[in-house]
C-alpha cells in the first residue's frame, strides 16, 4: 500500500501535478527539518518523509480529503529524487553541515523531476550538472583552509539563489552551474599559485 493507505479512511484523492507543484513551492521556501537530517533510519527513508511532508503541505493549502495520494508518475519522480539524494548524502563523504546544505536543494529537484522527466535520462541535464558540481565542490572540503571556506561560502550562495529564485525555469540551474564551475576553476588556479 502506498501513501494513501496510511492516511485516512475516506475515498482516495489523487493530487494533481499542479497541486503538487504548489505544495512543493511552499516546502521550497521553508524546508522542513526532517528532510535535511542525516544519517537516516531504515524506517524513515527520505521518500517516505518527503511524501508525508507533501500531504501535510496539502493540508496547509486546504486540499480537501483525508486520504491523499500522488499521481503514479509524480510519485515515481518524488521517489527517484529522494533516492538520488539518499545515495549522494549517505556515507562518510560529507559532514552533517554539508549534508544539510545539499539537502536544501531537494525540493527544487523534485519540482524539476515532476516537470521534466529528462532529468533522469540525461547526465548533461542542467539540474544534474549543478548537483554534480556542488557535490564536487563539497567533497572532502572541511573548510579548514581559508580557500576551502571561501568555496563553501560560494556553494552556500549558489544554493540560496536556487532555493530563492527557482520557479519552474530550468535555465537557473544552467546559470548557477556555469558560475560555480568558473569560480572553481579560478579557485583552483589561485590554489596552485599559492602552493608554488
Tab-separated table of C-alpha atoms in Angstrom:
chain	number	residue	atom	x	y	z
A	1	UNK	CA	0.000	0.000	0.000
A	2	UNK	CA	1.236	3.459	-0.881
A	3	UNK	CA	0.880	6.730	0.894
A	4	UNK	CA	-2.923	6.677	0.833
A	5	UNK	CA	-3.338	3.516	2.872
A	6	UNK	CA	-1.719	5.128	5.906
A	7	UNK	CA	-3.553	8.447	5.730
A	8	UNK	CA	-7.246	8.061	6.351
A	9	UNK	CA	-10.344	6.054	5.643
A	10	UNK	CA	-12.209	8.324	3.201
A	11	UNK	CA	-12.198	7.945	-0.588
A	12	UNK	CA	-8.762	8.120	-2.191
A	13	UNK	CA	-7.997	11.576	-3.550
A	14	UNK	CA	-5.191	11.959	-6.095
A	15	UNK	CA	-3.249	15.232	-6.020
A	16	UNK	CA	-2.891	16.826	-9.443
A	17	UNK	CA	0.597	17.779	-10.656
A	18	UNK	CA	-0.441	21.427	-10.296
A	19	UNK	CA	-1.393	20.910	-6.644
A	20	UNK	CA	1.853	19.029	-6.073
A	21	UNK	CA	3.873	21.924	-7.577
A	22	UNK	CA	2.077	24.427	-5.296
A	23	UNK	CA	2.837	22.265	-2.255
A	24	UNK	CA	6.476	21.920	-3.327
A	25	UNK	CA	6.769	25.708	-3.728
A	26	UNK	CA	5.568	26.018	-0.153
A	27	UNK	CA	8.151	23.445	1.035
A	28	UNK	CA	10.899	25.090	-1.032
A	29	UNK	CA	10.567	28.369	0.851
A	30	UNK	CA	10.594	26.628	4.199
A	31	UNK	CA	12.263	23.202	4.018
A	32	UNK	CA	11.033	21.022	6.908
A	33	UNK	CA	13.867	19.910	9.197
A	34	UNK	CA	13.302	16.127	8.757
A	35	UNK	CA	14.118	16.438	5.053
A	36	UNK	CA	17.671	17.670	5.672
A	37	UNK	CA	18.620	15.428	8.598
A	38	UNK	CA	21.218	12.695	8.072
A	39	UNK	CA	22.005	9.918	8.680
A	40	UNK	CA	18.561	8.449	8.106
A	41	UNK	CA	16.975	5.420	9.721
A	42	UNK	CA	15.725	2.481	7.664
A	43	UNK	CA	12.158	3.058	8.928
A	44	UNK	CA	12.128	6.631	7.652
A	45	UNK	CA	13.761	6.747	4.243
A	46	UNK	CA	13.716	10.130	2.553
A	47	UNK	CA	10.977	9.148	0.064
A	48	UNK	CA	8.539	8.331	2.890
A	49	UNK	CA	9.303	11.553	4.745
A	50	UNK	CA	9.006	13.597	1.584
A	51	UNK	CA	5.589	12.115	0.818
A	52	UNK	CA	4.468	12.810	4.407
A	53	UNK	CA	5.573	16.439	4.078
A	54	UNK	CA	3.656	16.713	0.779
A	55	UNK	CA	0.468	15.509	2.485
A	56	UNK	CA	0.979	17.981	5.354
A	57	UNK	CA	1.582	20.717	2.780
A	58	UNK	CA	-1.678	19.756	1.051
A	59	UNK	CA	-3.494	20.199	4.381
A	60	UNK	CA	-1.931	23.662	4.794
A	61	UNK	CA	-3.136	24.618	1.325
A	62	UNK	CA	-6.600	23.347	2.217
A	63	UNK	CA	-6.708	20.448	-0.256
A	64	UNK	CA	-9.871	18.503	0.681
A	65	UNK	CA	-9.957	14.802	1.569
A	66	UNK	CA	-8.158	12.899	4.299
A	67	UNK	CA	-6.908	10.140	2.023
A	68	UNK	CA	-4.459	11.842	-0.318
A	69	UNK	CA	-2.080	10.203	-2.737
A	70	UNK	CA	0.191	11.277	-5.562
A	71	UNK	CA	-0.382	10.526	-9.216
A	72	UNK	CA	1.704	7.476	-10.207
A	73	UNK	CA	4.243	9.362	-12.346
A	74	UNK	CA	4.576	12.144	-9.768
A	75	UNK	CA	5.130	9.585	-7.038
A	76	UNK	CA	7.876	7.971	-9.145
A	77	UNK	CA	9.531	11.380	-9.603
A	78	UNK	CA	9.400	12.060	-5.834
A	79	UNK	CA	10.807	8.609	-5.032
A	80	UNK	CA	13.599	8.816	-7.605
A	81	UNK	CA	14.794	12.234	-6.422
A	82	UNK	CA	14.658	11.045	-2.811
A	83	UNK	CA	16.755	8.033	-3.790
A	84	UNK	CA	19.223	10.226	-5.681
A	85	UNK	CA	19.749	12.442	-2.606
A	86	UNK	CA	19.876	9.465	-0.231
A	87	UNK	CA	22.588	7.791	-2.303
A	88	UNK	CA	24.525	11.062	-2.655
A	89	UNK	CA	24.378	12.044	1.008
A	90	UNK	CA	24.514	8.729	2.811
A	91	UNK	CA	28.023	7.726	3.796
A	92	UNK	CA	31.175	9.382	5.114
A	93	UNK	CA	31.990	11.704	2.174
A	94	UNK	CA	30.239	14.738	3.672
A	95	UNK	CA	29.913	16.045	7.209
A	96	UNK	CA	26.475	16.843	8.623
A	97	UNK	CA	26.709	20.565	7.858
A	98	UNK	CA	27.398	19.891	4.176
A	99	UNK	CA	24.623	17.287	4.018
A	100	UNK	CA	22.243	19.917	5.360
A	101	UNK	CA	23.432	22.400	2.706
A	102	UNK	CA	22.967	19.962	-0.171
A	103	UNK	CA	19.696	18.711	1.337
A	104	UNK	CA	18.215	22.184	0.872
A	105	UNK	CA	18.325	21.524	-2.887
A	106	UNK	CA	15.970	18.563	-2.576
A	107	UNK	CA	12.668	20.357	-3.190
A	108	UNK	CA	13.782	22.273	-6.321
A	109	UNK	CA	14.990	18.933	-7.684
A	110	UNK	CA	11.645	17.257	-7.036
A	111	UNK	CA	9.980	20.153	-8.893
A	112	UNK	CA	12.302	19.684	-11.871
A	113	UNK	CA	11.650	15.931	-11.924
A	114	UNK	CA	7.872	16.407	-11.850
A	115	UNK	CA	8.066	18.881	-14.769
A	116	UNK	CA	10.856	17.291	-16.789
A	117	UNK	CA	11.464	13.518	-16.766
A	118	UNK	CA	14.570	14.008	-18.897
A	119	UNK	CA	16.456	14.923	-15.734
A	120	UNK	CA	16.851	11.199	-15.003
A	121	UNK	CA	17.724	10.215	-18.542
A	122	UNK	CA	20.467	12.676	-19.414
A	123	UNK	CA	23.673	13.127	-17.445
A	124	UNK	CA	24.156	16.547	-19.018
A	125	UNK	CA	20.747	17.850	-17.928
A	126	UNK	CA	21.409	21.280	-16.288
A	127	UNK	CA	19.969	20.140	-12.932
A	128	UNK	CA	22.174	17.035	-12.874
A	129	UNK	CA	25.235	19.083	-13.800
A	130	UNK	CA	24.598	21.577	-10.991
A	131	UNK	CA	24.173	18.793	-8.433
A	132	UNK	CA	27.440	17.175	-9.580
A	133	UNK	CA	29.318	20.500	-9.424
A	134	UNK	CA	28.020	21.262	-5.915
A	135	UNK	CA	28.944	17.720	-4.801
A	136	UNK	CA	32.431	18.135	-6.281
A	137	UNK	CA	32.949	21.478	-4.507
A	138	UNK	CA	31.926	19.958	-1.169
A	139	UNK	CA	33.567	16.559	-1.316
A	140	UNK	CA	36.485	16.328	1.091
A	141	UNK	CA	36.098	20.041	1.862
A	142	UNK	CA	36.013	20.549	5.648
A	143	UNK	CA	36.528	24.307	5.459
A	144	UNK	CA	39.908	24.027	7.181
A	145	UNK	CA	41.825	26.475	4.963
A	146	UNK	CA	40.576	29.968	4.033
A	147	UNK	CA	40.283	28.887	0.374
A	148	UNK	CA	38.123	25.915	1.347
A	149	UNK	CA	35.871	28.159	3.430
A	150	UNK	CA	35.582	30.590	0.503
A	151	UNK	CA	34.480	27.759	-1.771
A	152	UNK	CA	31.870	26.556	0.754
A	153	UNK	CA	30.568	30.124	1.082
A	154	UNK	CA	30.225	30.197	-2.697
A	155	UNK	CA	28.306	26.895	-2.604
A	156	UNK	CA	26.001	28.384	0.056
A	157	UNK	CA	25.383	31.387	-2.156
A	158	UNK	CA	24.590	29.084	-5.125
A	159	UNK	CA	22.109	27.007	-3.087
A	160	UNK	CA	20.496	30.131	-1.575
A	161	UNK	CA	19.905	31.520	-5.053
A	162	UNK	CA	18.494	28.229	-6.339
A	163	UNK	CA	16.045	27.988	-3.435
A	164	UNK	CA	15.068	31.675	-3.667
A	165	UNK	CA	14.840	32.036	-7.442
A	166	UNK	CA	13.813	28.686	-8.966
A	167	UNK	CA	10.192	28.796	-10.027
A	168	UNK	CA	9.866	26.361	-12.898
A	169	UNK	CA	12.504	27.581	-15.336
A	170	UNK	CA	15.437	25.169	-15.613
A	171	UNK	CA	17.659	27.976	-17.025
A	172	UNK	CA	18.659	28.949	-13.477
A	173	UNK	CA	20.367	25.565	-12.968
A	174	UNK	CA	22.486	26.218	-16.046
A	175	UNK	CA	23.408	29.766	-14.983
A	176	UNK	CA	24.297	28.727	-11.429
A	177	UNK	CA	26.300	25.712	-12.607
A	178	UNK	CA	28.364	27.855	-15.007
A	179	UNK	CA	29.025	30.474	-12.323
A	180	UNK	CA	30.082	27.879	-9.755
A	181	UNK	CA	32.163	25.944	-12.288
A	182	UNK	CA	34.095	29.069	-13.399
A	183	UNK	CA	34.569	30.119	-9.767
A	184	UNK	CA	36.038	26.659	-9.043
A	185	UNK	CA	38.429	26.959	-11.990
A	186	UNK	CA	39.710	30.352	-10.686
A	187	UNK	CA	39.817	28.941	-7.173
A	188	UNK	CA	41.954	26.025	-8.385
A	189	UNK	CA	44.355	28.371	-10.214
A	190	UNK	CA	44.733	30.562	-7.116
A	191	UNK	CA	45.311	27.476	-5.011
A	192	UNK	CA	48.032	26.198	-7.395
A	193	UNK	CA	49.751	29.604	-7.367
A	194	UNK	CA	49.626	29.682	-3.556
A	195	UNK	CA	51.178	26.192	-3.459
A	196	UNK	CA	54.077	27.363	-5.650
